[in-house]
CSV table of C-alpha atoms and ligand atoms in Angstrom, one decimal:
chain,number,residue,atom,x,y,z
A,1,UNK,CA,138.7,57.1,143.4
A,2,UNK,CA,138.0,53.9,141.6
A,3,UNK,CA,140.9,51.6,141.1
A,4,UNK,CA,141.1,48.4,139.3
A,5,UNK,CA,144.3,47.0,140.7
A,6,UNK,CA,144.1,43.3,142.0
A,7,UNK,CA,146.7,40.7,142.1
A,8,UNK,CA,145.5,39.0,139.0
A,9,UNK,CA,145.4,41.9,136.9
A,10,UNK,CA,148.7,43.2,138.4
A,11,UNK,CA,150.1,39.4,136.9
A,12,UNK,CA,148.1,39.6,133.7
A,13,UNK,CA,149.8,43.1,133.4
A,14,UNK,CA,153.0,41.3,132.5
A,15,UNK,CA,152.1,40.8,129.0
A,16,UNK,CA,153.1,37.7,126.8
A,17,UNK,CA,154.5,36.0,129.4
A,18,UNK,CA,151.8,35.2,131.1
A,19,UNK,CA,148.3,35.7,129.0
A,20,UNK,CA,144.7,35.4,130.1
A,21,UNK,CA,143.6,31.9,130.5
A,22,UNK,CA,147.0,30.7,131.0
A,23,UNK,CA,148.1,29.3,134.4
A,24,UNK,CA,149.3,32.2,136.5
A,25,UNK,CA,152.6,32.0,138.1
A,26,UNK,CA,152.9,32.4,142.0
A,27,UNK,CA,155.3,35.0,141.2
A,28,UNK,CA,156.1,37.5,138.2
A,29,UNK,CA,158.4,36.7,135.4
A,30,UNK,CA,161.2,39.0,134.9
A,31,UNK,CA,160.7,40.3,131.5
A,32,UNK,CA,164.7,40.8,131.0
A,33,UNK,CA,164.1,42.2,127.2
A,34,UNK,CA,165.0,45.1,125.4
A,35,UNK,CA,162.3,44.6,122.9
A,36,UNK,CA,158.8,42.3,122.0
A,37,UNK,CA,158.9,40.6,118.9
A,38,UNK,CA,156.3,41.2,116.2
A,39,UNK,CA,155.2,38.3,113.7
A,40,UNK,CA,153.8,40.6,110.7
A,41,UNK,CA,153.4,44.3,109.8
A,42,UNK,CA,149.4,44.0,110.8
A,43,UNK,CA,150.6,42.8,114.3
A,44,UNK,CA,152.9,45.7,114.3
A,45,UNK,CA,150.2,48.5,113.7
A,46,UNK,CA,147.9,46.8,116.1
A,47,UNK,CA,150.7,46.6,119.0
A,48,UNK,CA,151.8,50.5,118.3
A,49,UNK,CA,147.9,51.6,118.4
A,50,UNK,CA,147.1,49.9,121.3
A,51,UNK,CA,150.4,50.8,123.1
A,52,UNK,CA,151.6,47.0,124.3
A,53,UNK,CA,154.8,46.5,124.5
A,54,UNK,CA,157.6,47.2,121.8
A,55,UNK,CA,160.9,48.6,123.0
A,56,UNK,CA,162.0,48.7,126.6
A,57,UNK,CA,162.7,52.2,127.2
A,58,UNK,CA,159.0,52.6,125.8
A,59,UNK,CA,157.4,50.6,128.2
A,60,UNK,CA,158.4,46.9,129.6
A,61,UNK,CA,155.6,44.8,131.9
A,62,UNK,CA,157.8,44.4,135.2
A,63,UNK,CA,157.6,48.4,134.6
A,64,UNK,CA,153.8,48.4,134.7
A,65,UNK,CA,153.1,46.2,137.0
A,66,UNK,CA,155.3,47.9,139.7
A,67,UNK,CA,153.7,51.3,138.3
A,68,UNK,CA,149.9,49.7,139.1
A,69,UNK,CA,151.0,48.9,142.6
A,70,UNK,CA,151.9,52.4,143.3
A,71,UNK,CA,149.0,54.2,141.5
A,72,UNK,CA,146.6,51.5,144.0
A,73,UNK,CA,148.8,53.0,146.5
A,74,UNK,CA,149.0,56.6,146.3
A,75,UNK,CA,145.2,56.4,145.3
A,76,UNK,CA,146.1,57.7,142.0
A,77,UNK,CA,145.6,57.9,138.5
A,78,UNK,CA,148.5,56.8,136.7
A,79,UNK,CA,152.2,56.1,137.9
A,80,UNK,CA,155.7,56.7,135.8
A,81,UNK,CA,158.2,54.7,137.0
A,82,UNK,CA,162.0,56.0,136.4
A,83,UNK,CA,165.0,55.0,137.1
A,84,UNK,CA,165.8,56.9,140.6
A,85,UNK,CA,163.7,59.0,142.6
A,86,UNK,CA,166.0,61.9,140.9
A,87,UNK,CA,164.9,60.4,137.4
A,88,UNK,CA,161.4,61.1,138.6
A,89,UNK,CA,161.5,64.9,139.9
A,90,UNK,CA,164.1,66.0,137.2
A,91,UNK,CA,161.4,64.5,134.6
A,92,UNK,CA,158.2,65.9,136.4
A,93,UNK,CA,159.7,69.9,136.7
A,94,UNK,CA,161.5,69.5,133.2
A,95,UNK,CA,158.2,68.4,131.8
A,96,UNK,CA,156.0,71.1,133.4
A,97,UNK,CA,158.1,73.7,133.2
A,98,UNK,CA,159.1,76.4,130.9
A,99,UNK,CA,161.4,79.3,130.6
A,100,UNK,CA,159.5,82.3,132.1
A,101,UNK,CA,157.7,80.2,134.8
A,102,UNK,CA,158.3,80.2,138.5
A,103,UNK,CA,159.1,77.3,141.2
A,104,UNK,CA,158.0,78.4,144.4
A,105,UNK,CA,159.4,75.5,146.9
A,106,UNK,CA,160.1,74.9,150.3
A,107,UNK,CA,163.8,75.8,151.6
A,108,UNK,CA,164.0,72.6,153.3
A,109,UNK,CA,164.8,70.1,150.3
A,110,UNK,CA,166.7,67.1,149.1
A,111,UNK,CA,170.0,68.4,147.9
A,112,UNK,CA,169.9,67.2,144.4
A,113,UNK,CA,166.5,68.5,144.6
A,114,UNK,CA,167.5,72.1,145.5
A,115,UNK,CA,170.7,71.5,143.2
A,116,UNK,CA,168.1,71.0,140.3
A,117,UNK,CA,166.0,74.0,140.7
A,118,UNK,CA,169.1,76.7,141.3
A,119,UNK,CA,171.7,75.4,139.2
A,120,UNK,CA,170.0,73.8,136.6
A,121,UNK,CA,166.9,74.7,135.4
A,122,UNK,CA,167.6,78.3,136.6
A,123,UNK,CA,170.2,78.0,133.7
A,124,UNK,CA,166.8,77.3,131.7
A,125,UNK,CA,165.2,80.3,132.5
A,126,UNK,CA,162.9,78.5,135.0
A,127,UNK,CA,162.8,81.3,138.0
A,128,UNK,CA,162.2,79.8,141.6
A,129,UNK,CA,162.2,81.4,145.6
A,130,UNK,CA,162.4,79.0,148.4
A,131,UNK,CA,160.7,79.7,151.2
A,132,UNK,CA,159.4,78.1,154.9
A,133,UNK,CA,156.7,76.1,153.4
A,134,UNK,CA,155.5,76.0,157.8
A,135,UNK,CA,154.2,79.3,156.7
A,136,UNK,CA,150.8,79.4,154.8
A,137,UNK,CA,151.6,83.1,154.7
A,138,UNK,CA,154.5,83.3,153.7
A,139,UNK,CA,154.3,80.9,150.7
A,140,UNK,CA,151.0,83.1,149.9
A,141,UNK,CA,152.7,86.3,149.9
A,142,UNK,CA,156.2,84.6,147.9
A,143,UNK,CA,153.5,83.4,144.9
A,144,UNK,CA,153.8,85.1,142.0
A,145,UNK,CA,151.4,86.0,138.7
A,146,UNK,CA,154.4,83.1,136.4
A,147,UNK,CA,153.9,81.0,139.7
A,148,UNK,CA,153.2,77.6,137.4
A,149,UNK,CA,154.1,75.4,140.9
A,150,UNK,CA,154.3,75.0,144.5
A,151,UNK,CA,156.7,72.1,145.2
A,152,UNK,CA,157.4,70.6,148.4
A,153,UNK,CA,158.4,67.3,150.9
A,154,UNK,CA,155.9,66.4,153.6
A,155,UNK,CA,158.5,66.2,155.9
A,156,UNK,CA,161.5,68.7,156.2
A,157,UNK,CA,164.9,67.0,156.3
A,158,UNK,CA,166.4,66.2,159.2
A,159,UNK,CA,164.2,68.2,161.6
A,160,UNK,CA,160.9,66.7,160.3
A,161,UNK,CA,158.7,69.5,160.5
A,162,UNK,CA,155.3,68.9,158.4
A,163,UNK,CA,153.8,71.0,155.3
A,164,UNK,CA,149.9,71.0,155.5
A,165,UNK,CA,149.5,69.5,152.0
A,166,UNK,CA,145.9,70.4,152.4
A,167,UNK,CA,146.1,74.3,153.2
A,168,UNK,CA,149.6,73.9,150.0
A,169,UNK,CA,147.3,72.6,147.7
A,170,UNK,CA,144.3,75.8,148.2
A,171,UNK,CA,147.0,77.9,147.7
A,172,UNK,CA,148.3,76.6,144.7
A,173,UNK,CA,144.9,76.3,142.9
A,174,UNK,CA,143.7,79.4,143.8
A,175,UNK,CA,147.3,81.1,141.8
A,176,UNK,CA,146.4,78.6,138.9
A,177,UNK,CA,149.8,76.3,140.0
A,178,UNK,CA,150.0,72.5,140.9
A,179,UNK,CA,151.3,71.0,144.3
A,180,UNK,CA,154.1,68.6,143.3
A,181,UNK,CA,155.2,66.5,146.8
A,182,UNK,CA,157.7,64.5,147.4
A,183,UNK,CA,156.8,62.0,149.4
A,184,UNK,CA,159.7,59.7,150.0
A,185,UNK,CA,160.5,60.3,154.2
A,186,UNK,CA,156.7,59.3,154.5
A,187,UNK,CA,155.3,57.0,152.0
A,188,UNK,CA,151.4,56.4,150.8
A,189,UNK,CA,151.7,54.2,154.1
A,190,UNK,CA,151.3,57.2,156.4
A,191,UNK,CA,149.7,59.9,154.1
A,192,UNK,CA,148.3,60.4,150.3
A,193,UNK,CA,149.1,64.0,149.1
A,194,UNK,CA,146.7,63.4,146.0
A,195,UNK,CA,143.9,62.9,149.0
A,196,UNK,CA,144.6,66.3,149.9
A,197,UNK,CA,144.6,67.8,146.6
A,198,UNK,CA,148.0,67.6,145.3
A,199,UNK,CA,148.4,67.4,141.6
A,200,UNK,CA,151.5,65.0,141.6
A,201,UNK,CA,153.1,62.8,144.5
A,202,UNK,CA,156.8,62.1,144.0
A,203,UNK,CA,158.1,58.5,146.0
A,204,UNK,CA,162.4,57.5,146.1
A,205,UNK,CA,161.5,53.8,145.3
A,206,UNK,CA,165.5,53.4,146.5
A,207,UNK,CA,163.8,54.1,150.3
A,208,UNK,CA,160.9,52.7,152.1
A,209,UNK,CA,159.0,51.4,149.1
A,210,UNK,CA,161.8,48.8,148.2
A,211,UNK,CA,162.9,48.8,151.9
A,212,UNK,CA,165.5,45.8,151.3
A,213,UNK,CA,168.4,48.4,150.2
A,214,UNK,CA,169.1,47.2,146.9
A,215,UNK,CA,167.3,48.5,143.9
A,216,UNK,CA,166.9,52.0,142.8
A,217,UNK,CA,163.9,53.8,141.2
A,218,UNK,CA,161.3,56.5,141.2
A,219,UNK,CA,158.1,57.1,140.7
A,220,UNK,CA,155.2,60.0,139.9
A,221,UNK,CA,151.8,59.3,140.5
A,222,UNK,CA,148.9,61.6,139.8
A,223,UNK,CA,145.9,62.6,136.8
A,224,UNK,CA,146.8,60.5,133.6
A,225,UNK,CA,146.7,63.8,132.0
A,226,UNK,CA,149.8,65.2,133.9
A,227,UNK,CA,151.7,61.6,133.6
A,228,UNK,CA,151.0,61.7,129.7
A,229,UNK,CA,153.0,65.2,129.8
A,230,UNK,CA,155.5,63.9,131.8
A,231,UNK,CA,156.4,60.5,130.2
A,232,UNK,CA,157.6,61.6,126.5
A,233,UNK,CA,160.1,64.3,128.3
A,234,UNK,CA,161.3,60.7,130.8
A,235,UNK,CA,161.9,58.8,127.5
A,236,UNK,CA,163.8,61.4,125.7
A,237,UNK,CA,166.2,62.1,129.1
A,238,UNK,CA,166.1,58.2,129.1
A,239,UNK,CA,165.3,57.7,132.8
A,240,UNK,CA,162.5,54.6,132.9
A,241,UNK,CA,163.7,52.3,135.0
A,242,UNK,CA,164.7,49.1,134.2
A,243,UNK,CA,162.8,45.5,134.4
A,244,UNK,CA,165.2,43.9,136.8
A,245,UNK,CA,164.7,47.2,139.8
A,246,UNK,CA,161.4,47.1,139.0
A,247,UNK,CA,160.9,43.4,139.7
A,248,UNK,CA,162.6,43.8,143.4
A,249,UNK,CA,160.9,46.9,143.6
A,250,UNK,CA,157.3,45.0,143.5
A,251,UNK,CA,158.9,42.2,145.3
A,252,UNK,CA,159.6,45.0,148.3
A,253,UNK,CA,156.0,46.3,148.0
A,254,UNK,CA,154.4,42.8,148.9
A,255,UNK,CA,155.8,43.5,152.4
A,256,UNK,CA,155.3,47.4,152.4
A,257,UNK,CA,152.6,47.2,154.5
A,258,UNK,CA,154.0,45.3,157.7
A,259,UNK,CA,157.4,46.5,156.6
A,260,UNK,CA,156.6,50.1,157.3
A,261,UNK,CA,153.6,49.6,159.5
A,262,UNK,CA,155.9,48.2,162.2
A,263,UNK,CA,159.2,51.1,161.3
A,264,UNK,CA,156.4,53.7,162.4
A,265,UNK,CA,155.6,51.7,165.1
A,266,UNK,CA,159.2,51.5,166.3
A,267,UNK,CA,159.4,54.7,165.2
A,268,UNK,CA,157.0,56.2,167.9
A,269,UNK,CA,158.0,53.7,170.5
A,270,UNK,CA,161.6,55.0,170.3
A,271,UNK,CA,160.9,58.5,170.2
A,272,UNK,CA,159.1,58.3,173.4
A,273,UNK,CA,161.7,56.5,174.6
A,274,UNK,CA,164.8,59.2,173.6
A,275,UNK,CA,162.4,61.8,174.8
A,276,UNK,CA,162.6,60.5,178.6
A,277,UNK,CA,166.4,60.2,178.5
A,278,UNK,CA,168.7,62.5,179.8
A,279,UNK,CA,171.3,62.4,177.3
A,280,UNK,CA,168.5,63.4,173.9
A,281,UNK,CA,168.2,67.2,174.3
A,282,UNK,CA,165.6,67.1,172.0
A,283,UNK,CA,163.6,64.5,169.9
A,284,UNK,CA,161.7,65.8,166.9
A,285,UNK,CA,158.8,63.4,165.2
A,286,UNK,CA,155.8,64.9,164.5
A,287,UNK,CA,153.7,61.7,166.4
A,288,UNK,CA,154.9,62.9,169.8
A,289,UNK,CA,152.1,65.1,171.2
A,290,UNK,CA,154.5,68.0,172.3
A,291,UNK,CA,156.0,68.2,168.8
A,292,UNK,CA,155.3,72.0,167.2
A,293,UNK,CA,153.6,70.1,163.9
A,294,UNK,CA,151.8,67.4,165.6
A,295,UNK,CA,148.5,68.9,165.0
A,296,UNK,CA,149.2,69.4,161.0
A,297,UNK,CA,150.3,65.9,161.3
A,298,UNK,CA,147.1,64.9,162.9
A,299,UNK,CA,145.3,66.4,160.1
A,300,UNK,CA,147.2,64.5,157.6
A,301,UNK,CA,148.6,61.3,158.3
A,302,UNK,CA,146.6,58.2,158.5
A,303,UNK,CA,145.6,56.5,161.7
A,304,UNK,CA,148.3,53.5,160.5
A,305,UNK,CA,151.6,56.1,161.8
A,306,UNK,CA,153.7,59.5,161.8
A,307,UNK,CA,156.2,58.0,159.3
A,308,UNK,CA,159.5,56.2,160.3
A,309,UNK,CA,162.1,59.1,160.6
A,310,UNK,CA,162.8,60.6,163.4
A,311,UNK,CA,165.7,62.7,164.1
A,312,UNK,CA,167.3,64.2,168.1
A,313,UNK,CA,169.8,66.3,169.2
A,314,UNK,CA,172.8,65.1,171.3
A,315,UNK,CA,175.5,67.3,173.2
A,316,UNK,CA,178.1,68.4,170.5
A,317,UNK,CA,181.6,66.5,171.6
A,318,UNK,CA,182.6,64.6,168.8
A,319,UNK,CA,184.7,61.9,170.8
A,320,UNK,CA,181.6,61.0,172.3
A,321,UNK,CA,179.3,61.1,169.3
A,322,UNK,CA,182.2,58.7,167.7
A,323,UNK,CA,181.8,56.4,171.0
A,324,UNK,CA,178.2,56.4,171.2
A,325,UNK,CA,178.2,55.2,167.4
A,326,UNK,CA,180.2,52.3,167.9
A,327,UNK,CA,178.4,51.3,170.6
A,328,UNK,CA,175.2,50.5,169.1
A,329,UNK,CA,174.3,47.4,168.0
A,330,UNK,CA,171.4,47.8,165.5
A,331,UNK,CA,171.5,51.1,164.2
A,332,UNK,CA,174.6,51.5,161.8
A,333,UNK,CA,175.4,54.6,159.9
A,334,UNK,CA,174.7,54.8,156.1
A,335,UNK,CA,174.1,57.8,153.4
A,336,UNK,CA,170.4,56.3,152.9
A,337,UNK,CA,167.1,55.9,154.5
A,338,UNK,CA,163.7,52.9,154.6
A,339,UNK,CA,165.6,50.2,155.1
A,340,UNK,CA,164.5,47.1,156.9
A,341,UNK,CA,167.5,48.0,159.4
A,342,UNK,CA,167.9,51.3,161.1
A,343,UNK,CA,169.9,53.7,159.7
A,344,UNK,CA,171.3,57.0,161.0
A,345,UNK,CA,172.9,60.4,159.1
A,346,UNK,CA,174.8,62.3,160.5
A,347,UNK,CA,173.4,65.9,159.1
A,348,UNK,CA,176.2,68.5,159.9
A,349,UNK,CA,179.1,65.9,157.3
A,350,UNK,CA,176.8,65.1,154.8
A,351,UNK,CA,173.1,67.0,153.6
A,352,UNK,CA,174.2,70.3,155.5
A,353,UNK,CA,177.8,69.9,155.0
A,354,UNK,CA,177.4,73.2,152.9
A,355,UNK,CA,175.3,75.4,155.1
A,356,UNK,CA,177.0,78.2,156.2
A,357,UNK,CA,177.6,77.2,160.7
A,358,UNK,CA,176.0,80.5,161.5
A,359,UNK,CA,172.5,79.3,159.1
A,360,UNK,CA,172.5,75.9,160.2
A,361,UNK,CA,172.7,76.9,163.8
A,362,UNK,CA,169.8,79.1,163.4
A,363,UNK,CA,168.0,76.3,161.6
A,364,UNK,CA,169.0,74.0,165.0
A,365,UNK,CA,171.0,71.9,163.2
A,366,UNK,CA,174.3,71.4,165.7
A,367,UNK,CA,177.0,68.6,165.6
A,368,UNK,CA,174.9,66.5,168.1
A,369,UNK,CA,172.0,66.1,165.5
A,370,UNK,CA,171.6,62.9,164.0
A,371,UNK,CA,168.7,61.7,161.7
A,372,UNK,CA,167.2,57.6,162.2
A,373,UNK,CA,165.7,56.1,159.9
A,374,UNK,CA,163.9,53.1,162.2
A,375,UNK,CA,163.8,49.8,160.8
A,376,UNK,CA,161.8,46.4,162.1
A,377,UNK,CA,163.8,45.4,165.0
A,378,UNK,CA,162.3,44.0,167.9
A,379,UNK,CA,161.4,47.5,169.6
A,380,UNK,CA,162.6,46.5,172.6
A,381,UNK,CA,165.9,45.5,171.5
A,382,UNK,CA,166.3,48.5,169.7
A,383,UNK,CA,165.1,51.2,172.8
A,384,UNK,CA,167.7,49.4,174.8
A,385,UNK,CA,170.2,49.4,172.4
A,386,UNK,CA,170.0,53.2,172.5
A,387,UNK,CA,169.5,53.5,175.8
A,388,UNK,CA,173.2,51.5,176.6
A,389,UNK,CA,174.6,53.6,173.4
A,390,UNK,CA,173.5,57.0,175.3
A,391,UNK,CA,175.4,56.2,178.6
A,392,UNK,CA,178.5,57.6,176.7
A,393,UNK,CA,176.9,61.2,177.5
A,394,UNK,CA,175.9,60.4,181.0
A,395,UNK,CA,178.1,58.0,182.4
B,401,PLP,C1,166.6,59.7,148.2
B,401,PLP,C2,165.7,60.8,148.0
B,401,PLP,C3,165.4,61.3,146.7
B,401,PLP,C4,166.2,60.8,145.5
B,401,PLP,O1,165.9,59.5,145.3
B,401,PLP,P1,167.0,58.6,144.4
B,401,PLP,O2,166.3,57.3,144.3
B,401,PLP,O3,168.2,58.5,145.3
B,401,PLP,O4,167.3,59.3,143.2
B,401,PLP,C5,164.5,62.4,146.6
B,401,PLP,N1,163.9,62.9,147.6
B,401,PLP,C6,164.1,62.4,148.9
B,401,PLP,C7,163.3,63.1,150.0
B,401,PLP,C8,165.0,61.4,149.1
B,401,PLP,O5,165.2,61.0,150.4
């Protein structure tokens, strides 16, 4: 689809600071202000028509500009930015949801997530089943007549299997429902749900997107129809974010490109790696050939990479899991992901720390699964660096 976002405009989007015909900074003001004065009630009528900027919950440039960036790329419409990734989904389902109306969603999903749709809006009335969203199916056979939306992550967390988006979105149109994904583990970088027919794509600004670990947002791109539904519900929660993230944010997205192009690099240069050693019992990222979703993710992803997670199972003895920790170098652990350093979780302590041991199993979560998130290292450093941390299991 047609998108007008250039540098220029994106800088021209920041408002009074900078106005056409006016020499154009290198970089963006920060717009740090709660409000835009106006010099006379005419000025005031013509600023609320044309919707420009008046109060900064309402709308603040930093704001816009970050939320043009991600609408060029998502290939979208129109963007909301909110304060977190949470701001953004919580908005979105509260928005487009009523009591009566049913969630169908993937059982693999972010725990807040999953904490939103069953202990929350279920105290709204808003009915939902989770289901294996693997199984075209079984998600066709789980929809129902109040079925209203399909909502889903690309990637299942930590094992990383893939949803065909594509095959989601047919179902979800033919019931009359819209595909909301979630598409923080994979970023517009590796694959643009709204290509494939999704109504609304869902991105964690906090992750990849930011990628230097120290702002938080969220952001909803899709039809400017469905972001003008969703954007009065995000002021009255009070969840856009503010000028200071979003500056950072756009800051982080200059680099997005080589940032993540060279994690899913890594990425698949790693995996390939764990896969030939003898202490990984299993490595599971959909770009290696023998992975049970690598087809999907063929279908899907662009040529650029598989995404930057990857996740592998190691034998269960804690004193060794502890050992093999400390000894590596690069990768440290840390309750986040899409960084420019590698990160790894630990799922058994933390996301599935409330799966009964018996479902987890059965999912093939054990103590010896961790999940990376791969950064920009020197590749070689950091397949060595694994490779010396692993001799804990073998020496
Ligand atoms: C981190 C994350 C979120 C929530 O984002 P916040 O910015 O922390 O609110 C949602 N979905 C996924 C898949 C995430 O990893």
């Amino acid at each position: 689809m047609e998108n007008n976002f250039t540098r220029e405009s994106m800088l021209l989007g920041l408002g009074k600071g900078v106005s056409a015909g006016a020499q154009i900074p290198e970089t963006p003001p920060i717009h740090l202000t709660t409000a835009f004065t106006m010099r006379d009630l005419s000025e005031v009528e013509q600023v609320y028509r044309q919707k420009e900027f008046t109060y900064v919950r309402t709308r603040n440039p930093n704001r816009t500009a970050l939320q043009q960036a991600l609408s060029f790329l998502e290939n979208g419409e129109e963007t909301l930015v909110c304060s977190s990734g949470m701001g953004a989904i919580s908005s979105t389902l509260i928005s487009l949801l009523s009591p009566g109306d049913h969630v169908l969603a993937n059982r693999h999903l972010y725990g807040e997530t999953y904490d939103l749709l069953v202990k929350l809006l279920a105290r709204f009335g808003v009915q939902h089943d989770l289901v294996d969203f693997e199984d075209l199916d079984l998600v066709r056979a789980s929809m129902r007549s109040n079925t209203k939306m399909l909502y889903t992550e690309v990637l299942s967390n930590p094992l990383l299997s893939v949803a065909d988006i594509g095959g989601l979105a047919e179902l979800a149109h033919a019931g009359d429902a819209l595909l909301v994904v979630d598409n923080t583990f994979t970023t517009p970088l590796a694959i643009r749900p709204l290509d494939f027919g999704a109504d609304l794509s869902i991105n964690s600004l906090t992750k990849f997107l930011n990628g230097h670990s120290d702002a938080m947002a969220g952001a909803v791109t899709g039809s400017a129809a469905l972001c003008e539904r969703i954007r009065p519900i995000a002021m009255l929660l009070g969840v856009p974010g503010d000028p200071f993230d979003a500056w950072l944010i756009l800051r982080g997205l200059q680099t997005v490109e080589l940032r993540v192009g060279r994690q899913m690099d890594n990425a698949l240069a790693l995996a390939r790696s764990l896969e030939q050693n003898p202490a990984v019992r299993r490595v599971h990222y959909p770009g290696l050939e023998r992975n049970r979703c690598h087809q999907v993710a063929e279908k899907l992803f662009t040529d650029r990479g598989f995404g930057a997670m990857l996740s592998f199972e190691l034998e269960s003895d804690t004193d060794k899991i502890n050992r093999f920790m400390c000894a590596l170098h690069f990768a440290h652990y840390a309750p986040t992901l899409g960084g420019v350093a590698s990160s790894l979780s630990h799922p058994v302590t933390s996301s599935h720390s409330n799966v009964p041991e018996a479902e987890r199993l059965a999912m093939g979560i054990t103590q010896g699964t961790f999940r990376l998130s791969v950064g920009i290292e020197n590749p070689q450093d950091l397949i060595a660096d694994f490779a010396q941390a692993l001799e804990v299991f073998t020496a």
